[in-house]
CSV table of C-alpha atoms and ligand atoms in Angstrom, one decimal:
chain,number,residue,atom,x,y,z
A,1,UNK,CA,145.6,107.4,81.5
A,2,UNK,CA,144.5,110.5,83.1
A,3,UNK,CA,141.4,112.4,82.2
A,4,UNK,CA,139.1,115.4,83.0
A,5,UNK,CA,135.9,113.7,83.5
A,6,UNK,CA,135.7,110.5,84.4
A,7,UNK,CA,131.9,109.1,83.9
A,8,UNK,CA,131.3,105.3,84.6
A,9,UNK,CA,127.9,104.3,83.0
A,10,UNK,CA,126.5,104.9,79.8
A,11,UNK,CA,123.0,105.2,80.0
A,12,UNK,CA,120.6,108.4,80.6
A,13,UNK,CA,122.3,109.3,83.9
A,14,UNK,CA,125.6,109.3,81.9
A,15,UNK,CA,124.6,110.6,78.8
A,16,UNK,CA,123.4,113.3,80.6
A,17,UNK,CA,126.0,114.1,82.3
A,18,UNK,CA,128.1,113.6,79.2
A,19,UNK,CA,126.0,116.5,77.1
A,20,UNK,CA,126.0,119.0,79.8
A,21,UNK,CA,129.6,119.1,80.1
A,22,UNK,CA,130.0,119.0,76.3
A,23,UNK,CA,127.9,122.2,76.3
A,24,UNK,CA,130.0,124.0,79.1
A,25,UNK,CA,133.8,122.9,78.2
A,26,UNK,CA,134.4,120.9,74.4
A,27,UNK,CA,137.9,120.1,75.0
A,28,UNK,CA,138.3,118.7,78.6
A,29,UNK,CA,139.4,115.1,78.4
A,30,UNK,CA,135.8,112.8,78.7
A,31,UNK,CA,135.9,109.5,79.1
A,32,UNK,CA,132.7,107.3,79.7
A,33,UNK,CA,132.8,103.3,80.9
A,34,UNK,CA,130.6,101.6,80.6
A,35,UNK,CA,130.8,97.1,81.7
A,36,UNK,CA,128.1,97.2,78.5
A,37,UNK,CA,129.6,96.9,75.0
A,38,UNK,CA,126.7,98.7,73.9
A,39,UNK,CA,127.0,102.9,72.6
A,40,UNK,CA,123.4,104.1,75.0
A,41,UNK,CA,120.4,102.3,74.7
A,42,UNK,CA,116.2,103.1,75.6
A,43,UNK,CA,116.2,100.8,78.4
A,44,UNK,CA,112.9,100.8,78.7
A,45,UNK,CA,112.7,99.5,75.0
A,46,UNK,CA,114.2,96.2,75.8
A,47,UNK,CA,110.8,95.3,75.7
A,48,UNK,CA,110.4,96.4,72.4
A,49,UNK,CA,113.5,94.5,70.7
A,50,UNK,CA,112.8,91.3,72.7
A,51,UNK,CA,109.7,91.7,70.9
A,52,UNK,CA,110.3,91.4,67.6
A,53,UNK,CA,109.0,95.4,67.0
A,54,UNK,CA,112.6,97.3,67.1
A,55,UNK,CA,115.7,96.5,65.9
A,56,UNK,CA,119.2,96.9,67.8
A,57,UNK,CA,119.2,100.3,66.3
A,58,UNK,CA,116.0,101.8,67.1
A,59,UNK,CA,116.5,101.5,69.9
A,60,UNK,CA,120.0,103.5,70.3
A,61,UNK,CA,118.7,106.9,72.0
A,62,UNK,CA,122.2,108.3,70.7
A,63,UNK,CA,124.3,108.0,66.8
A,64,UNK,CA,126.4,105.2,68.0
A,65,UNK,CA,129.1,108.3,66.1
A,66,UNK,CA,127.9,110.8,69.0
A,67,UNK,CA,130.9,109.8,70.9
A,68,UNK,CA,133.7,110.8,68.2
A,69,UNK,CA,131.1,113.8,67.0
A,70,UNK,CA,131.1,114.8,70.9
A,71,UNK,CA,134.9,114.3,71.9
A,72,UNK,CA,134.3,111.8,73.9
A,73,UNK,CA,136.6,108.5,74.8
A,74,UNK,CA,133.9,105.6,75.0
A,75,UNK,CA,135.4,102.2,76.6
A,76,UNK,CA,132.7,100.5,76.1
A,77,UNK,CA,132.9,96.6,77.2
A,78,UNK,CA,135.4,97.7,80.5
A,79,UNK,CA,133.8,97.2,84.0
A,80,UNK,CA,135.4,99.4,87.0
A,81,UNK,CA,136.6,97.7,90.1
A,82,UNK,CA,137.3,100.1,91.9
A,83,UNK,CA,137.0,103.0,92.7
A,84,UNK,CA,139.6,105.4,95.6
A,85,UNK,CA,137.8,109.4,95.9
A,86,UNK,CA,141.2,109.8,97.6
A,87,UNK,CA,143.9,109.3,94.7
A,88,UNK,CA,141.5,110.1,92.4
A,89,UNK,CA,141.8,106.6,90.5
A,90,UNK,CA,140.1,104.3,89.4
A,91,UNK,CA,141.1,100.3,88.6
A,92,UNK,CA,139.3,98.6,85.6
A,93,UNK,CA,139.0,94.8,85.4
A,94,UNK,CA,141.9,94.8,82.2
A,95,UNK,CA,144.2,96.4,85.1
A,96,UNK,CA,144.4,99.7,83.9
A,97,UNK,CA,144.0,102.5,86.6
A,98,UNK,CA,142.7,105.8,85.0
A,99,UNK,CA,142.8,108.8,86.7
A,100,UNK,CA,140.5,111.6,87.1
A,101,UNK,CA,139.8,115.7,87.9
A,102,UNK,CA,135.7,114.4,88.2
A,103,UNK,CA,134.1,111.2,89.2
A,104,UNK,CA,129.8,110.5,88.4
A,105,UNK,CA,128.8,107.3,89.5
A,106,UNK,CA,126.2,106.2,87.0
A,107,UNK,CA,125.5,102.6,87.9
A,108,UNK,CA,122.5,102.8,87.6
A,109,UNK,CA,120.5,99.7,89.4
A,110,UNK,CA,121.2,95.9,89.7
A,111,UNK,CA,118.0,93.2,89.3
A,112,UNK,CA,117.2,92.0,92.8
A,113,UNK,CA,117.1,88.5,92.6
A,114,UNK,CA,115.6,86.7,95.8
A,115,UNK,CA,116.3,83.5,97.1
A,116,UNK,CA,114.8,80.9,95.3
A,117,UNK,CA,115.5,76.9,94.9
A,118,UNK,CA,116.4,75.9,91.9
A,119,UNK,CA,117.3,79.8,90.6
A,120,UNK,CA,120.6,78.0,88.5
A,121,UNK,CA,118.8,76.4,85.6
A,122,UNK,CA,119.2,77.0,82.7
A,123,UNK,CA,115.7,78.9,81.5
A,124,UNK,CA,116.1,81.4,84.5
A,125,UNK,CA,116.7,84.8,83.5
A,126,UNK,CA,116.6,88.3,84.4
A,127,UNK,CA,115.2,91.8,82.1
A,128,UNK,CA,117.2,94.2,83.0
A,129,UNK,CA,119.0,94.9,80.0
A,130,UNK,CA,119.9,94.3,76.5
A,131,UNK,CA,122.3,91.0,77.1
A,132,UNK,CA,119.1,89.8,79.0
A,133,UNK,CA,116.7,90.4,76.0
A,134,UNK,CA,118.8,88.6,73.7
A,135,UNK,CA,119.6,86.3,76.0
A,136,UNK,CA,115.4,85.3,75.8
A,137,UNK,CA,115.4,86.0,73.0
A,138,UNK,CA,118.1,83.6,71.7
A,139,UNK,CA,115.8,81.0,74.7
A,140,UNK,CA,112.3,81.3,72.5
A,141,UNK,CA,113.6,78.9,69.4
A,142,UNK,CA,110.0,77.1,70.1
A,143,UNK,CA,107.2,78.0,71.6
A,144,UNK,CA,107.2,77.9,75.7
A,145,UNK,CA,105.7,78.3,78.7
A,146,UNK,CA,106.7,81.3,80.9
A,147,UNK,CA,106.3,82.0,84.5
A,148,UNK,CA,107.2,85.3,85.1
A,149,UNK,CA,108.3,86.3,88.5
A,150,UNK,CA,107.5,89.8,89.9
A,151,UNK,CA,103.5,92.0,88.6
A,152,UNK,CA,105.7,95.3,88.5
A,153,UNK,CA,107.2,97.3,85.6
A,154,UNK,CA,109.4,95.1,84.3
A,155,UNK,CA,107.6,92.7,84.9
A,156,UNK,CA,104.5,93.5,83.2
A,157,UNK,CA,106.8,94.9,79.9
A,158,UNK,CA,108.7,90.8,79.4
A,159,UNK,CA,105.3,89.6,79.9
A,160,UNK,CA,103.9,92.0,77.0
A,161,UNK,CA,107.2,90.5,75.1
A,162,UNK,CA,106.5,87.4,75.4
A,163,UNK,CA,103.4,87.3,74.7
A,164,UNK,CA,103.5,89.0,71.5
A,165,UNK,CA,106.0,86.2,71.0
A,166,UNK,CA,103.6,83.4,71.2
A,167,UNK,CA,104.4,82.5,75.0
A,168,UNK,CA,102.2,81.2,77.4
A,169,UNK,CA,102.6,84.0,80.7
A,170,UNK,CA,101.8,83.0,84.3
A,171,UNK,CA,102.3,86.2,86.3
A,172,UNK,CA,102.8,85.7,89.9
A,173,UNK,CA,103.2,88.7,92.2
A,174,UNK,CA,103.5,88.3,95.7
A,175,UNK,CA,101.4,91.5,97.1
A,176,UNK,CA,97.3,91.4,96.6
A,177,UNK,CA,98.2,93.8,93.2
A,178,UNK,CA,99.8,94.0,89.9
A,179,UNK,CA,101.8,97.2,89.2
A,180,UNK,CA,101.4,98.2,93.1
A,181,UNK,CA,104.0,100.7,93.3
A,182,UNK,CA,102.6,102.7,90.7
A,183,UNK,CA,98.8,102.3,90.7
A,184,UNK,CA,95.9,102.1,93.3
A,185,UNK,CA,93.4,98.8,93.9
A,186,UNK,CA,91.5,100.4,91.0
A,187,UNK,CA,93.9,100.8,88.6
A,188,UNK,CA,95.6,98.0,89.6
A,189,UNK,CA,92.3,96.1,88.6
A,190,UNK,CA,91.8,97.7,85.0
A,191,UNK,CA,95.5,96.6,84.7
A,192,UNK,CA,94.9,93.0,84.8
A,193,UNK,CA,91.7,93.2,83.0
A,194,UNK,CA,93.7,93.7,80.1
A,195,UNK,CA,95.9,91.7,80.5
A,196,UNK,CA,94.1,88.1,81.3
A,197,UNK,CA,92.1,89.3,77.9
A,198,UNK,CA,95.4,88.8,76.0
A,199,UNK,CA,96.4,85.7,77.6
A,200,UNK,CA,98.0,86.3,80.8
A,201,UNK,CA,97.5,83.9,84.0
A,202,UNK,CA,97.6,86.4,86.8
A,203,UNK,CA,98.4,85.3,90.2
A,204,UNK,CA,98.6,88.0,93.2
A,205,UNK,CA,99.3,87.9,96.8
A,206,UNK,CA,101.4,84.1,96.3
A,207,UNK,CA,105.1,83.9,95.2
A,208,UNK,CA,107.6,80.6,93.9
A,209,UNK,CA,109.4,78.9,96.1
A,210,UNK,CA,111.5,77.1,94.1
A,211,UNK,CA,111.8,76.5,90.2
A,212,UNK,CA,112.2,72.4,89.3
A,213,UNK,CA,113.7,70.6,87.0
A,214,UNK,CA,116.8,68.7,86.8
A,215,UNK,CA,119.2,71.4,84.6
A,216,UNK,CA,116.4,72.6,82.7
A,217,UNK,CA,113.5,74.6,84.3
A,218,UNK,CA,110.3,72.3,84.2
A,219,UNK,CA,108.2,74.9,86.2
A,220,UNK,CA,107.9,76.5,89.4
A,221,UNK,CA,106.2,75.5,92.5
A,222,UNK,CA,104.6,78.2,94.9
A,223,UNK,CA,104.0,79.4,98.7
A,224,UNK,CA,101.1,77.4,98.7
A,225,UNK,CA,102.2,74.5,96.9
A,226,UNK,CA,100.8,74.8,93.3
A,227,UNK,CA,103.2,73.2,91.3
A,228,UNK,CA,103.1,74.9,86.8
A,229,UNK,CA,104.9,73.9,84.7
A,230,UNK,CA,106.9,76.0,82.7
A,231,UNK,CA,110.3,75.9,80.7
A,232,UNK,CA,110.9,79.7,81.7
A,233,UNK,CA,111.3,81.9,84.7
A,234,UNK,CA,112.0,85.6,84.5
A,235,UNK,CA,112.5,87.2,87.6
A,236,UNK,CA,111.1,90.2,87.5
A,237,UNK,CA,111.2,91.4,91.1
A,238,UNK,CA,113.0,94.8,90.6
A,239,UNK,CA,116.3,96.7,91.1
A,240,UNK,CA,118.7,98.1,93.3
A,241,UNK,CA,121.1,100.5,93.2
A,242,UNK,CA,123.5,99.4,92.1
A,243,UNK,CA,126.6,101.3,94.8
A,244,UNK,CA,128.9,98.4,95.2
A,245,UNK,CA,132.1,100.8,94.1
A,246,UNK,CA,130.4,103.7,96.0
A,247,UNK,CA,130.3,101.3,99.7
A,248,UNK,CA,133.5,99.9,99.4
A,249,UNK,CA,135.1,104.1,98.9
A,250,UNK,CA,133.5,104.2,101.7
A,251,UNK,CA,130.6,107.1,100.2
A,252,UNK,CA,127.6,108.1,102.2
A,253,UNK,CA,125.0,105.5,101.3
A,254,UNK,CA,121.4,105.6,102.7
A,255,UNK,CA,119.4,103.4,100.2
A,256,UNK,CA,121.4,105.0,97.3
A,257,UNK,CA,124.2,107.0,97.3
A,258,UNK,CA,123.3,110.5,98.3
A,259,UNK,CA,123.5,113.5,96.9
A,260,UNK,CA,122.9,116.8,97.9
A,261,UNK,CA,121.2,119.4,95.6
A,262,UNK,CA,124.2,119.4,92.8
A,263,UNK,CA,123.9,115.6,92.8
A,264,UNK,CA,127.9,115.7,94.5
A,265,UNK,CA,128.7,113.5,97.0
A,266,UNK,CA,130.0,114.9,100.6
A,267,UNK,CA,133.7,113.6,98.3
A,268,UNK,CA,135.0,116.2,96.4
A,269,UNK,CA,134.8,115.9,92.6
A,270,UNK,CA,132.7,112.6,92.8
A,271,UNK,CA,128.9,112.7,92.0
A,272,UNK,CA,126.2,110.8,91.7
A,273,UNK,CA,122.5,110.0,89.6
A,274,UNK,CA,120.1,107.7,88.2
A,275,UNK,CA,118.8,104.7,89.5
A,276,UNK,CA,122.2,104.9,92.0
A,277,UNK,CA,121.8,107.8,93.9
A,278,UNK,CA,119.6,108.9,96.5
A,279,UNK,CA,118.4,112.0,94.7
A,280,UNK,CA,115.1,115.3,96.3
A,281,UNK,CA,111.9,114.2,95.6
A,282,UNK,CA,110.2,116.8,95.8
A,283,UNK,CA,106.7,114.9,95.9
A,284,UNK,CA,108.1,113.1,99.1
A,285,UNK,CA,110.0,116.2,99.9
A,286,UNK,CA,113.0,114.2,100.4
A,287,UNK,CA,115.7,112.1,98.9
A,288,UNK,CA,114.8,109.2,97.5
A,289,UNK,CA,115.6,106.6,94.7
A,290,UNK,CA,112.9,107.2,92.4
A,291,UNK,CA,114.2,104.5,89.2
A,292,UNK,CA,113.1,105.9,86.2
A,293,UNK,CA,114.3,107.3,82.8
A,294,UNK,CA,114.0,111.1,83.4
A,295,UNK,CA,115.0,111.8,86.3
A,296,UNK,CA,118.5,109.9,85.2
A,297,UNK,CA,118.4,111.9,82.4
A,298,UNK,CA,118.1,115.4,83.8
A,299,UNK,CA,119.7,114.1,87.4
A,300,UNK,CA,123.0,113.5,85.1
A,301,UNK,CA,122.6,116.6,83.4
A,302,UNK,CA,122.8,118.7,86.5
A,303,UNK,CA,125.4,116.4,87.7
A,304,UNK,CA,127.0,117.5,83.9
A,305,UNK,CA,127.2,121.5,84.9
A,306,UNK,CA,128.3,121.2,88.1
A,307,UNK,CA,131.4,119.1,87.2
A,308,UNK,CA,132.8,121.6,83.3
A,309,UNK,CA,132.1,124.0,86.5
A,310,UNK,CA,128.5,125.5,86.3
A,311,UNK,CA,126.8,125.8,89.1
A,312,UNK,CA,123.4,123.7,89.1
A,313,UNK,CA,120.9,123.0,90.9
A,314,UNK,CA,117.9,119.5,90.2
A,315,UNK,CA,115.0,120.9,90.2
A,316,UNK,CA,113.7,117.5,91.9
A,317,UNK,CA,112.6,114.6,90.7
A,318,UNK,CA,109.6,112.8,91.4
A,319,UNK,CA,108.1,108.8,90.3
A,320,UNK,CA,106.3,109.3,86.7
A,321,UNK,CA,105.2,106.4,84.5
A,322,UNK,CA,103.6,106.6,80.8
A,323,UNK,CA,102.8,103.0,79.7
A,324,UNK,CA,100.6,101.5,76.5
A,325,UNK,CA,100.2,97.8,77.0
A,326,UNK,CA,98.7,95.6,74.8
A,327,UNK,CA,97.0,99.2,72.9
A,328,UNK,CA,95.6,100.2,77.0
A,329,UNK,CA,97.6,104.0,78.4
A,330,UNK,CA,98.3,104.2,81.8
A,331,UNK,CA,100.2,107.3,83.1
A,332,UNK,CA,100.6,108.2,86.7
A,333,UNK,CA,103.2,109.8,89.1
A,334,UNK,CA,104.0,110.5,92.6
A,335,UNK,CA,101.3,108.4,95.2
A,336,UNK,CA,99.6,106.1,93.9
A,337,UNK,CA,97.2,106.2,97.6
A,338,UNK,CA,96.5,108.9,99.5
A,339,UNK,CA,97.7,107.8,103.3
A,340,UNK,CA,95.5,107.1,105.9
A,341,UNK,CA,95.9,111.1,107.2
A,342,UNK,CA,93.4,113.3,107.2
A,343,UNK,CA,95.4,116.1,105.8
A,344,UNK,CA,95.0,114.1,102.2
A,345,UNK,CA,92.6,115.3,100.1
A,346,UNK,CA,91.2,112.8,96.8
A,347,UNK,CA,88.9,113.7,93.7
A,348,UNK,CA,88.7,110.5,91.0
A,349,UNK,CA,86.0,108.9,88.8
A,350,UNK,CA,85.3,106.9,87.0
A,351,UNK,CA,83.0,105.9,83.3
A,352,UNK,CA,83.7,102.6,82.0
A,353,UNK,CA,87.4,101.5,81.1
A,354,UNK,CA,88.6,105.4,81.9
A,355,UNK,CA,89.2,106.2,85.7
A,356,UNK,CA,91.6,109.2,87.3
A,357,UNK,CA,92.1,110.3,90.0
A,358,UNK,CA,94.4,113.0,91.6
A,359,UNK,CA,95.0,113.1,95.2
A,360,UNK,CA,95.9,116.4,96.8
A,361,UNK,CA,97.4,117.5,100.2
A,362,UNK,CA,97.1,121.0,100.9
A,363,UNK,CA,96.3,121.7,97.7
A,364,UNK,CA,99.3,120.9,95.8
A,365,UNK,CA,99.0,117.4,93.7
A,366,UNK,CA,100.9,114.9,94.9
A,367,UNK,CA,99.3,112.5,93.0
A,368,UNK,CA,97.3,111.7,90.2
A,369,UNK,CA,96.7,108.4,87.7
A,370,UNK,CA,94.4,108.4,84.5
A,371,UNK,CA,93.3,105.2,83.0
A,372,UNK,CA,92.4,104.9,79.9
A,373,UNK,CA,92.1,108.0,78.6
A,374,UNK,CA,95.9,109.6,80.0
A,375,UNK,CA,94.8,112.9,77.4
A,376,UNK,CA,94.7,115.6,80.5
A,377,UNK,CA,97.5,113.9,82.6
A,378,UNK,CA,100.0,116.1,81.6
A,379,UNK,CA,98.3,119.3,82.2
A,380,UNK,CA,97.8,117.9,85.4
A,381,UNK,CA,101.7,116.5,85.8
A,382,UNK,CA,102.9,120.0,84.8
A,383,UNK,CA,100.1,121.3,87.7
A,384,UNK,CA,102.1,119.0,90.1
A,385,UNK,CA,105.6,119.6,88.9
A,386,UNK,CA,104.8,123.3,89.1
A,387,UNK,CA,103.8,122.6,92.8
A,388,UNK,CA,100.9,125.2,91.7
A,389,UNK,CA,98.2,125.3,95.0
A,390,UNK,CA,94.9,124.1,93.2
A,391,UNK,CA,92.6,125.2,95.6
A,392,UNK,CA,90.6,127.5,92.9
A,393,UNK,CA,90.4,125.3,90.4
A,394,UNK,CA,90.2,122.1,91.6
A,395,UNK,CA,86.7,121.4,91.5
A,396,UNK,CA,87.2,120.5,87.5
A,397,UNK,CA,90.7,119.3,87.6
A,398,UNK,CA,88.7,116.3,86.1
A,399,UNK,CA,86.2,117.5,84.3
A,400,UNK,CA,85.9,117.3,80.3
A,401,UNK,CA,86.4,120.5,79.2
A,402,UNK,CA,89.4,121.3,82.1
A,403,UNK,CA,92.6,123.0,80.0
A,404,UNK,CA,95.2,125.2,80.6
A,405,UNK,CA,92.1,127.9,79.6
A,406,UNK,CA,90.8,126.8,82.8
A,407,UNK,CA,92.7,128.7,85.9
A,408,UNK,CA,94.1,131.1,82.8
A,409,UNK,CA,94.8,134.3,85.5
A,410,UNK,CA,94.7,132.6,88.8
A,411,UNK,CA,98.1,130.6,87.8
A,412,UNK,CA,100.4,133.7,86.8
A,413,UNK,CA,103.4,134.1,85.3
A,414,UNK,CA,105.3,134.5,88.2
A,415,UNK,CA,104.0,131.0,89.4
A,416,UNK,CA,106.5,128.8,87.0
A,417,UNK,CA,109.5,127.1,87.5
A,418,UNK,CA,111.8,127.7,85.1
A,419,UNK,CA,113.1,124.9,84.2
A,420,UNK,CA,116.9,125.0,83.4
A,421,UNK,CA,118.3,122.2,84.0
B,1,LIG,C1,112.9,96.4,81.2
B,1,LIG,C2,112.9,98.1,81.9
B,1,LIG,C3,111.9,98.7,81.6
B,1,LIG,C4,111.8,100.6,82.1
B,1,LIG,N1,111.0,101.5,81.8
B,1,LIG,C5,111.1,102.0,81.8
B,1,LIG,C6,109.6,103.4,81.7
B,1,LIG,O1,108.9,102.4,80.8
B,1,LIG,N2,109.4,104.8,82.1
B,1,LIG,C7,110.8,105.3,82.9
B,1,LIG,O2,111.1,106.6,83.0
B,1,LIG,N3,112.0,104.2,83.0
B,1,LIG,C8,111.8,103.0,83.4
B,1,LIG,N4,113.1,102.6,83.5
B,1,LIG,C9,114.0,102.2,84.4
B,1,LIG,C10,115.2,103.2,83.5
B,1,LIG,O3,115.7,102.5,82.4
B,1,LIG,C11,116.5,103.7,84.0
B,1,LIG,O4,115.5,104.2,85.1
B,1,LIG,C12,117.2,104.1,83.2
B,1,LIG,O5,117.9,103.1,82.6
B,1,LIG,C13,118.4,104.9,84.3
B,1,LIG,O6,119.6,105.2,83.8
B,1,LIG,P1,120.8,105.1,84.7
B,1,LIG,O7,122.1,105.9,83.5
B,1,LIG,O8,120.7,105.7,85.7
B,1,LIG,O9,121.4,104.0,84.6
B,1,LIG,P2,121.1,102.3,83.5
B,1,LIG,O10,120.4,102.7,83.0
B,1,LIG,O11,121.4,101.2,84.6
B,1,LIG,O12,122.9,102.1,83.6
B,1,LIG,C14,123.4,102.3,84.6
B,1,LIG,C15,125.0,101.7,83.7
B,1,LIG,O13,125.8,101.6,84.4
B,1,LIG,C16,126.9,100.5,84.0
B,1,LIG,N5,127.4,99.4,84.9
B,1,LIG,C17,126.9,100.2,86.3
B,1,LIG,N6,128.5,99.4,87.2
B,1,LIG,C18,129.0,99.9,86.5
B,1,LIG,C19,130.8,98.8,87.1
B,1,LIG,N7,131.5,98.8,87.8
B,1,LIG,N8,131.8,99.5,85.6
B,1,LIG,C20,131.6,100.0,84.3
B,1,LIG,N9,130.0,100.0,84.0
B,1,LIG,C21,128.5,100.0,84.8
B,1,LIG,C22,125.5,99.2,83.2
B,1,LIG,O14,126.5,98.2,83.1
B,1,LIG,C23,124.8,100.2,82.4
B,1,LIG,O15,125.1,100.5,81.6
B,1,LIG,C24,113.0,100.9,82.9
B,1,LIG,C25,114.3,99.4,83.0
B,1,LIG,C26,113.1,98.8,83.0
B,1,LIG,C27,114.6,97.2,83.1
């Protein structure tokens, strides 16, 4: 089979690219291959599916007829085994060969699965796709006890879903605090308090060495020798770029697939985006893997436009998360804690259940955390994204009456970066 455009991956990055291609080229043959069997769904919502708050239809982010409406050949449930950039072709698991003119790798991430003795037992799950959520769902036929290994974003979102399903949950986090990649110590303690009030037991500073039981999970043993009973173990350590296809094809890989501002790899006609790619992060000023949904979608759009012949630049992304656990709002972006470096300045305030913090360097916002009251986080995020120099009004960034009008006149229109992507 031949196609002009081939996209591997049917999620944020893949769909972003397909939509951008179709904006420019309505006719060129376009195929999307996915080893998942579902139309595009919002991966962050698989916890809502597990908790029973959303059905499959309610987590789809494009309607099932999106593909026919856009003249896209959707090859669902098909795995790409090999890409050959030199021959401009890929091979599928079923033996089919597809040749392409432009290829996008939007293959996302693989769940990280550390060596844990006994992890092959029935009752051990990861939680990164809809099939994982379905598998856990099938297992929850009676009240259970679960140990969630990893207190990051995935671990805490599955914890909330399990609690809503009536499961007792213990979270075991190796570092000293949960959500430590996006929150500082203070915000993390507040999140822990909310989880504890919801009945979650949190153990930090330890890890699980062994999953005990015969064929089925009966408990876990921690690195300090403590044993706890459970019949479900969720491994939620995080994801790593799913770059094995690129590796075998000898594309340049650092932590993720290396791309330029056009999301192009060094191999002509081959692009990458999303969780598998290492794209420009404007907070750090370098290419990094920043595995979040908006970055994948915008990176996909950038790749798609370039694949269809329109020159477009990725505006840059950054780590950004907006969460609501058990009704408690948290927004964070950029760096959560200022490095021990005199160039950084931290402005923060705490009142009861509200905590807000902004980190500055050279009067540019490098990071922010809003907990409890996130109302003003959008403005701060806008200033951060647009690289606005806040020197003249930084003292009021966290003031209760801070608003766009606080700096009108000092933040002229010419300062805006226009995001055409
Ligand atoms: C539980 C959970 C909660 C999350 N919460 C948030 C959140 O609150 N906010 C946020 O911004 N982000 C969140 N994320 C991250 C977000 O989902 C990802 O950043 C985003 O989905 C990345 O999109 P992507 O297109 O790069 O890849 P993915 O969504 O990972 O999709 C890649 C697709 O490619 C397919 N694929 C891979 N290799 C092959 C192959 N060889 N052949 C065929 N198909 C292949 C995969 O099966 C998959 O369907 C969450 C992720 C998880 C797992």
